[in-house]
mmCIF file of C-alpha atoms and ligand atoms in Angstrom:
data_model
loop_
_atom_site.group_PDB
_atom_site.id
_atom_site.type_symbol
_atom_site.label_atom_id
_atom_site.label_comp_id
_atom_site.label_asym_id
_atom_site.label_seq_id
_atom_site.Cartn_x
_atom_site.Cartn_y
_atom_site.Cartn_z
ATOM 1 C CA MET A 1 0.000 0.000 0.000
ATOM 2 C CA GLU A 2 1.449 3.322 -1.015
ATOM 3 C CA TYR A 3 0.885 6.288 1.238
ATOM 4 C CA ARG A 4 0.717 9.788 -0.221
ATOM 5 C CA PRO A 5 -0.196 13.290 0.970
ATOM 6 C CA GLY A 6 -3.904 14.140 0.710
ATOM 7 C CA LYS A 7 -5.342 17.620 0.431
ATOM 8 C CA ALA A 8 -3.879 20.415 2.537
ATOM 9 C CA LEU A 9 -4.821 20.438 6.218
ATOM 10 C CA LEU A 10 -2.994 23.761 6.546
ATOM 11 C CA THR A 11 -2.192 25.860 3.476
ATOM 12 C CA ALA A 12 1.071 27.705 2.946
ATOM 13 C CA GLU A 13 -0.804 30.973 3.510
ATOM 14 C CA GLU A 14 -2.317 29.816 6.813
ATOM 15 C CA ILE A 15 1.086 28.625 8.031
ATOM 16 C CA ALA A 16 2.825 31.872 7.006
ATOM 17 C CA LYS A 17 0.215 33.980 8.827
ATOM 18 C CA ARG A 18 0.530 31.943 12.028
ATOM 19 C CA VAL A 19 4.337 31.905 11.900
ATOM 20 C CA GLN A 20 4.283 35.688 11.632
ATOM 21 C CA GLU A 21 1.966 35.929 14.648
ATOM 22 C CA LEU A 22 4.170 33.610 16.720
ATOM 23 C CA ALA A 23 7.278 35.576 15.734
ATOM 24 C CA GLY A 24 5.573 38.779 16.854
ATOM 25 C CA VAL A 25 4.746 37.364 20.277
ATOM 26 C CA ILE A 26 8.250 35.891 20.709
ATOM 27 C CA SER A 27 9.888 39.173 19.622
ATOM 28 C CA ARG A 28 7.916 41.064 22.246
ATOM 29 C CA GLU A 29 8.407 38.570 25.073
ATOM 30 C CA TYR A 30 12.159 38.126 24.512
ATOM 31 C CA GLN A 31 12.928 41.823 23.933
ATOM 32 C CA GLY A 32 16.265 42.723 25.609
ATOM 33 C CA ARG A 33 17.047 39.083 26.436
ATOM 34 C CA ASP A 34 19.686 36.626 25.235
ATOM 35 C CA LEU A 35 17.509 34.484 22.966
ATOM 36 C CA LEU A 36 18.839 31.219 21.558
ATOM 37 C CA LEU A 37 16.589 29.157 19.289
ATOM 38 C CA VAL A 38 17.232 25.414 19.451
ATOM 39 C CA CYS A 39 15.900 23.816 16.267
ATOM 40 C CA ILE A 40 15.196 20.100 16.326
ATOM 41 C CA LEU A 41 16.414 18.567 13.066
ATOM 42 C CA LYS A 42 15.251 17.568 10.613
ATOM 43 C CA GLY A 43 11.527 18.158 10.951
ATOM 44 C CA ALA A 44 11.581 21.662 12.465
ATOM 45 C CA ALA A 45 14.105 23.083 9.990
ATOM 46 C CA VAL A 46 11.536 24.666 7.666
ATOM 47 C CA PHE A 47 9.525 26.117 10.557
ATOM 48 C CA TRP A 48 12.700 27.419 12.234
ATOM 49 C CA ALA A 49 13.922 29.072 9.006
ATOM 50 C CA ASP A 50 10.643 30.939 8.532
ATOM 51 C CA LEU A 51 10.166 31.775 12.225
ATOM 52 C CA SER A 52 13.736 32.991 12.761
ATOM 53 C CA ARG A 53 13.490 35.341 9.789
ATOM 54 C CA GLN A 54 10.268 36.822 11.163
ATOM 55 C CA ILE A 55 11.656 37.388 14.681
ATOM 56 C CA SER A 56 12.587 41.055 14.795
ATOM 57 C CA ILE A 57 14.977 41.009 17.778
ATOM 58 C CA PRO A 58 18.623 39.825 17.752
ATOM 59 C CA HIS A 59 18.916 36.097 18.436
ATOM 60 C CA GLU A 60 21.094 33.074 17.750
ATOM 61 C CA SER A 61 20.254 29.557 16.628
ATOM 62 C CA ASP A 62 21.671 26.114 17.232
ATOM 63 C CA PHE A 63 20.572 22.601 16.303
ATOM 64 C CA VAL A 64 20.019 19.171 17.756
ATOM 65 C CA ALA A 65 19.120 15.961 15.977
ATOM 66 C CA LEU A 66 17.335 13.276 17.958
ATOM 67 C CA SER A 67 16.577 9.744 16.908
ATOM 68 C CA SER A 68 12.825 9.293 16.629
ATOM 69 C CA TYR A 69 10.414 7.758 14.130
ATOM 70 C CA GLY A 70 12.473 6.016 11.411
ATOM 71 C CA ASN A 71 10.042 4.719 8.828
ATOM 72 C CA ALA A 72 7.158 3.835 11.103
ATOM 73 C CA THR A 73 4.191 5.911 12.220
ATOM 74 C CA GLU A 74 4.583 4.916 15.879
ATOM 75 C CA SER A 75 6.253 7.063 18.518
ATOM 76 C CA SER A 76 9.366 6.193 20.493
ATOM 77 C CA ARG A 77 9.675 6.824 24.209
ATOM 78 C CA GLU A 78 13.429 7.252 24.153
ATOM 79 C CA ILE A 79 15.598 9.905 22.624
ATOM 80 C CA LYS A 80 19.222 9.785 21.650
ATOM 81 C CA PHE A 81 21.274 12.804 20.555
ATOM 82 C CA GLU A 82 22.405 12.047 17.019
ATOM 83 C CA TYR A 83 23.796 15.571 16.958
ATOM 84 C CA ASP A 84 24.194 17.835 19.984
ATOM 85 C CA LEU A 85 24.354 21.616 20.454
ATOM 86 C CA SER A 86 27.647 23.362 19.760
ATOM 87 C CA THR A 87 26.608 26.213 22.098
ATOM 88 C CA ASN A 88 26.895 26.375 25.885
ATOM 89 C CA ILE A 89 23.349 27.235 26.984
ATOM 90 C CA THR A 90 24.128 27.950 30.642
ATOM 91 C CA GLY A 91 22.521 31.247 31.653
ATOM 92 C CA ARG A 92 20.835 31.775 28.277
ATOM 93 C CA ASP A 93 17.179 32.192 27.295
ATOM 94 C CA VAL A 94 16.569 29.049 25.289
ATOM 95 C CA LEU A 95 13.542 28.443 23.089
ATOM 96 C CA ILE A 96 13.161 24.940 21.644
ATOM 97 C CA ILE A 97 11.659 24.940 18.139
ATOM 98 C CA GLU A 98 9.766 21.721 17.367
ATOM 99 C CA ASP A 99 7.674 20.719 14.366
ATOM 100 C CA ILE A 100 5.058 18.553 16.063
ATOM 101 C CA VAL A 101 4.317 17.274 19.554
ATOM 102 C CA ASP A 102 2.459 13.983 19.585
ATOM 103 C CA THR A 103 2.714 11.858 22.771
ATOM 104 C CA GLY A 104 5.095 14.501 24.138
ATOM 105 C CA HIS A 105 7.807 12.030 25.172
ATOM 106 C CA THR A 106 10.422 13.411 22.765
ATOM 107 C CA ILE A 107 10.048 17.032 23.805
ATOM 108 C CA LYS A 108 9.831 16.148 27.507
ATOM 109 C CA CYS A 109 13.079 14.143 27.316
ATOM 110 C CA LEU A 110 14.815 16.946 25.422
ATOM 111 C CA LYS A 111 13.576 19.577 27.854
ATOM 112 C CA GLU A 112 14.901 17.592 30.815
ATOM 113 C CA ALA A 113 18.267 17.069 29.109
ATOM 114 C CA LEU A 114 18.646 20.793 28.324
ATOM 115 C CA GLU A 115 17.343 21.880 31.751
ATOM 116 C CA ALA A 116 20.268 19.983 33.312
ATOM 117 C CA ARG A 117 22.661 22.353 31.489
ATOM 118 C CA GLY A 118 21.417 25.347 33.470
ATOM 119 C CA PRO A 119 19.750 27.738 31.010
ATOM 120 C CA LYS A 120 18.322 30.955 32.435
ATOM 121 C CA SER A 121 14.974 30.046 30.897
ATOM 122 C CA LEU A 122 13.779 27.165 28.747
ATOM 123 C CA LYS A 123 10.565 27.224 26.745
ATOM 124 C CA ILE A 124 9.020 25.277 23.889
ATOM 125 C CA CYS A 125 7.554 26.533 20.621
ATOM 126 C CA ALA A 126 5.784 23.834 18.575
ATOM 127 C CA LEU A 127 4.175 24.442 15.201
ATOM 128 C CA LEU A 128 1.749 21.542 15.569
ATOM 129 C CA ASP A 129 0.172 20.040 18.677
ATOM 130 C CA LYS A 130 -1.649 16.698 18.498
ATOM 131 C CA ALA A 131 -3.095 17.477 21.908
ATOM 132 C CA GLU A 132 -5.427 14.463 22.145
ATOM 133 C CA ARG A 133 -2.439 12.078 21.840
ATOM 134 C CA ARG A 134 -0.518 13.509 24.816
ATOM 135 C CA GLU A 135 0.915 11.021 27.301
ATOM 136 C CA ALA A 136 3.842 12.916 28.815
ATOM 137 C CA LYS A 137 3.153 15.896 31.061
ATOM 138 C CA VAL A 138 4.822 18.813 29.307
ATOM 139 C CA THR A 139 3.869 22.459 28.805
ATOM 140 C CA LEU A 140 4.034 23.917 25.309
ATOM 141 C CA ASP A 141 4.607 27.657 25.661
ATOM 142 C CA TYR A 142 3.900 28.662 22.058
ATOM 143 C CA ILE A 143 1.696 26.598 19.736
ATOM 144 C CA GLY A 144 1.024 27.182 16.039
ATOM 145 C CA PHE A 145 -1.971 24.912 15.505
ATOM 146 C CA ILE A 146 -3.740 22.177 17.431
ATOM 147 C CA ILE A 147 -4.424 19.386 14.925
ATOM 148 C CA PRO A 148 -6.433 16.125 14.981
ATOM 149 C CA ASN A 149 -4.887 12.707 15.480
ATOM 150 C CA GLU A 150 -3.690 12.156 11.909
ATOM 151 C CA PHE A 151 -0.208 11.535 10.499
ATOM 152 C CA VAL A 152 0.803 14.691 8.664
ATOM 153 C CA VAL A 153 3.576 15.553 6.205
ATOM 154 C CA GLY A 154 4.955 18.650 4.521
ATOM 155 C CA TYR A 155 6.566 21.913 5.683
ATOM 156 C CA GLY A 156 9.532 19.944 7.045
ATOM 157 C CA LEU A 157 7.590 16.895 8.208
ATOM 158 C CA ASP A 158 8.371 13.612 6.478
ATOM 159 C CA PHE A 159 7.159 10.108 5.868
ATOM 160 C CA ALA A 160 10.200 7.860 5.289
ATOM 161 C CA GLN A 161 12.188 11.068 4.510
ATOM 162 C CA LYS A 162 9.745 12.111 1.770
ATOM 163 C CA TYR A 163 7.432 15.147 1.468
ATOM 164 C CA ARG A 164 9.451 17.558 3.663
ATOM 165 C CA HIS A 165 9.553 19.981 0.722
ATOM 166 C CA LEU A 166 5.791 20.491 0.425
ATOM 167 C CA PRO A 167 4.940 24.138 1.212
ATOM 168 C CA TYR A 168 1.724 23.063 2.972
ATOM 169 C CA ILE A 169 0.815 20.432 5.592
ATOM 170 C CA ALA A 170 -1.279 17.441 4.496
ATOM 171 C CA VAL A 171 -2.627 14.264 6.068
ATOM 172 C CA LEU A 172 -0.958 11.104 4.778
ATOM 173 C CA VAL A 173 -3.554 8.934 3.035
ATOM 174 C CA SER A 174 -3.573 5.512 1.396
ATOM 175 C CA PRO A 175 -5.075 5.184 -2.098
HETATM 176 P P1 5GP B 201 6.252 12.356 20.365
HETATM 177 O O1 5GP B 201 7.455 11.965 21.167
HETATM 178 O O2 5GP B 201 5.658 13.664 20.805
HETATM 179 O O3 5GP B 201 5.216 11.283 20.352
HETATM 180 O O4 5GP B 201 6.717 12.462 18.873
HETATM 181 C C1 5GP B 201 7.302 13.598 18.359
HETATM 182 C C2 5GP B 201 8.003 13.305 17.054
HETATM 183 O O5 5GP B 201 7.308 12.297 16.313
HETATM 184 C C3 5GP B 201 8.008 14.531 16.170
HETATM 185 O O6 5GP B 201 9.138 15.322 16.384
HETATM 186 C C4 5GP B 201 7.968 13.924 14.792
HETATM 187 O O7 5GP B 201 9.290 13.613 14.389
HETATM 188 C C5 5GP B 201 7.212 12.638 14.966
HETATM 189 N N1 5GP B 201 5.799 12.776 14.616
HETATM 190 C C6 5GP B 201 4.727 12.729 15.441
HETATM 191 N N2 5GP B 201 3.587 12.879 14.774
HETATM 192 C C7 5GP B 201 3.935 13.038 13.478
HETATM 193 C C8 5GP B 201 3.174 13.256 12.278
HETATM 194 O O8 5GP B 201 1.941 13.347 12.239
HETATM 195 N N3 5GP B 201 3.909 13.394 11.129
HETATM 196 C C9 5GP B 201 5.274 13.294 11.099
HETATM 197 N N4 5GP B 201 5.865 13.434 9.921
HETATM 198 N N5 5GP B 201 6.006 13.092 12.203
HETATM 199 C C10 5GP B 201 5.340 12.961 13.376
#
C-alpha cells in the first residue's frame, strides 16, 4: 500500500500567517534578552527558518538531531542525541523549536536534558500540537496549531524522509 499526501490540512498561507503571529509574540516577550533558538532537526528546519526570519529582535540559533520515528508511524519513548548543540546554553534564554508534539515524550526528554545544562529560561515553541495524543506531562509555551490525530507531512515533516519539501501540511492517506 502506497501512502501519499492528501489535500492540505494547513495551506502555505495559513502557516505563514501563524508563523508571523508567533514571531511577533516571541519578539515582544524576549525583547532585551539573550535568545537562543534550538531547532530540532530535521523536521523543524523549515519552521525554524521561517520563524527565525520573522523574529525582529537579535537572536542566535543552534541545532540538535534526535533519533525518533524512522520509517514507522509509531512514537518512540526514548531519545538519543544524534547531533548535539555546539553552544553552551548555561545562563541563556533558550527556546526549543519543534515541528510537532504527539505523545510529548520526545520534547519532555529533550527539555529535561537541556534543563540539566542550566539555562536561564527554557521554553518550547511547537508548530503543531496533536493534543489528544498527549501522554507525557509537558507544557508547550507557544503553539502554532492544534491538529487532529492524523499523520501529517509537509513543511519539514516527512514520511520515510519524503514530502518535507511540500509548502503546505497534508494528512498522509492511502489510495
Ligand atoms: P512524540 O514523542 O511527541 O510522540 O513524537 C514527536 C516526534 O514524532 C516529532 O518530532 C515527529 O518527528 C514525529 N511525529 C509525530 N507525529 C507526526 C506526524 O503526524 N507526522 C510526522 N511526519 N512526524 C510525526
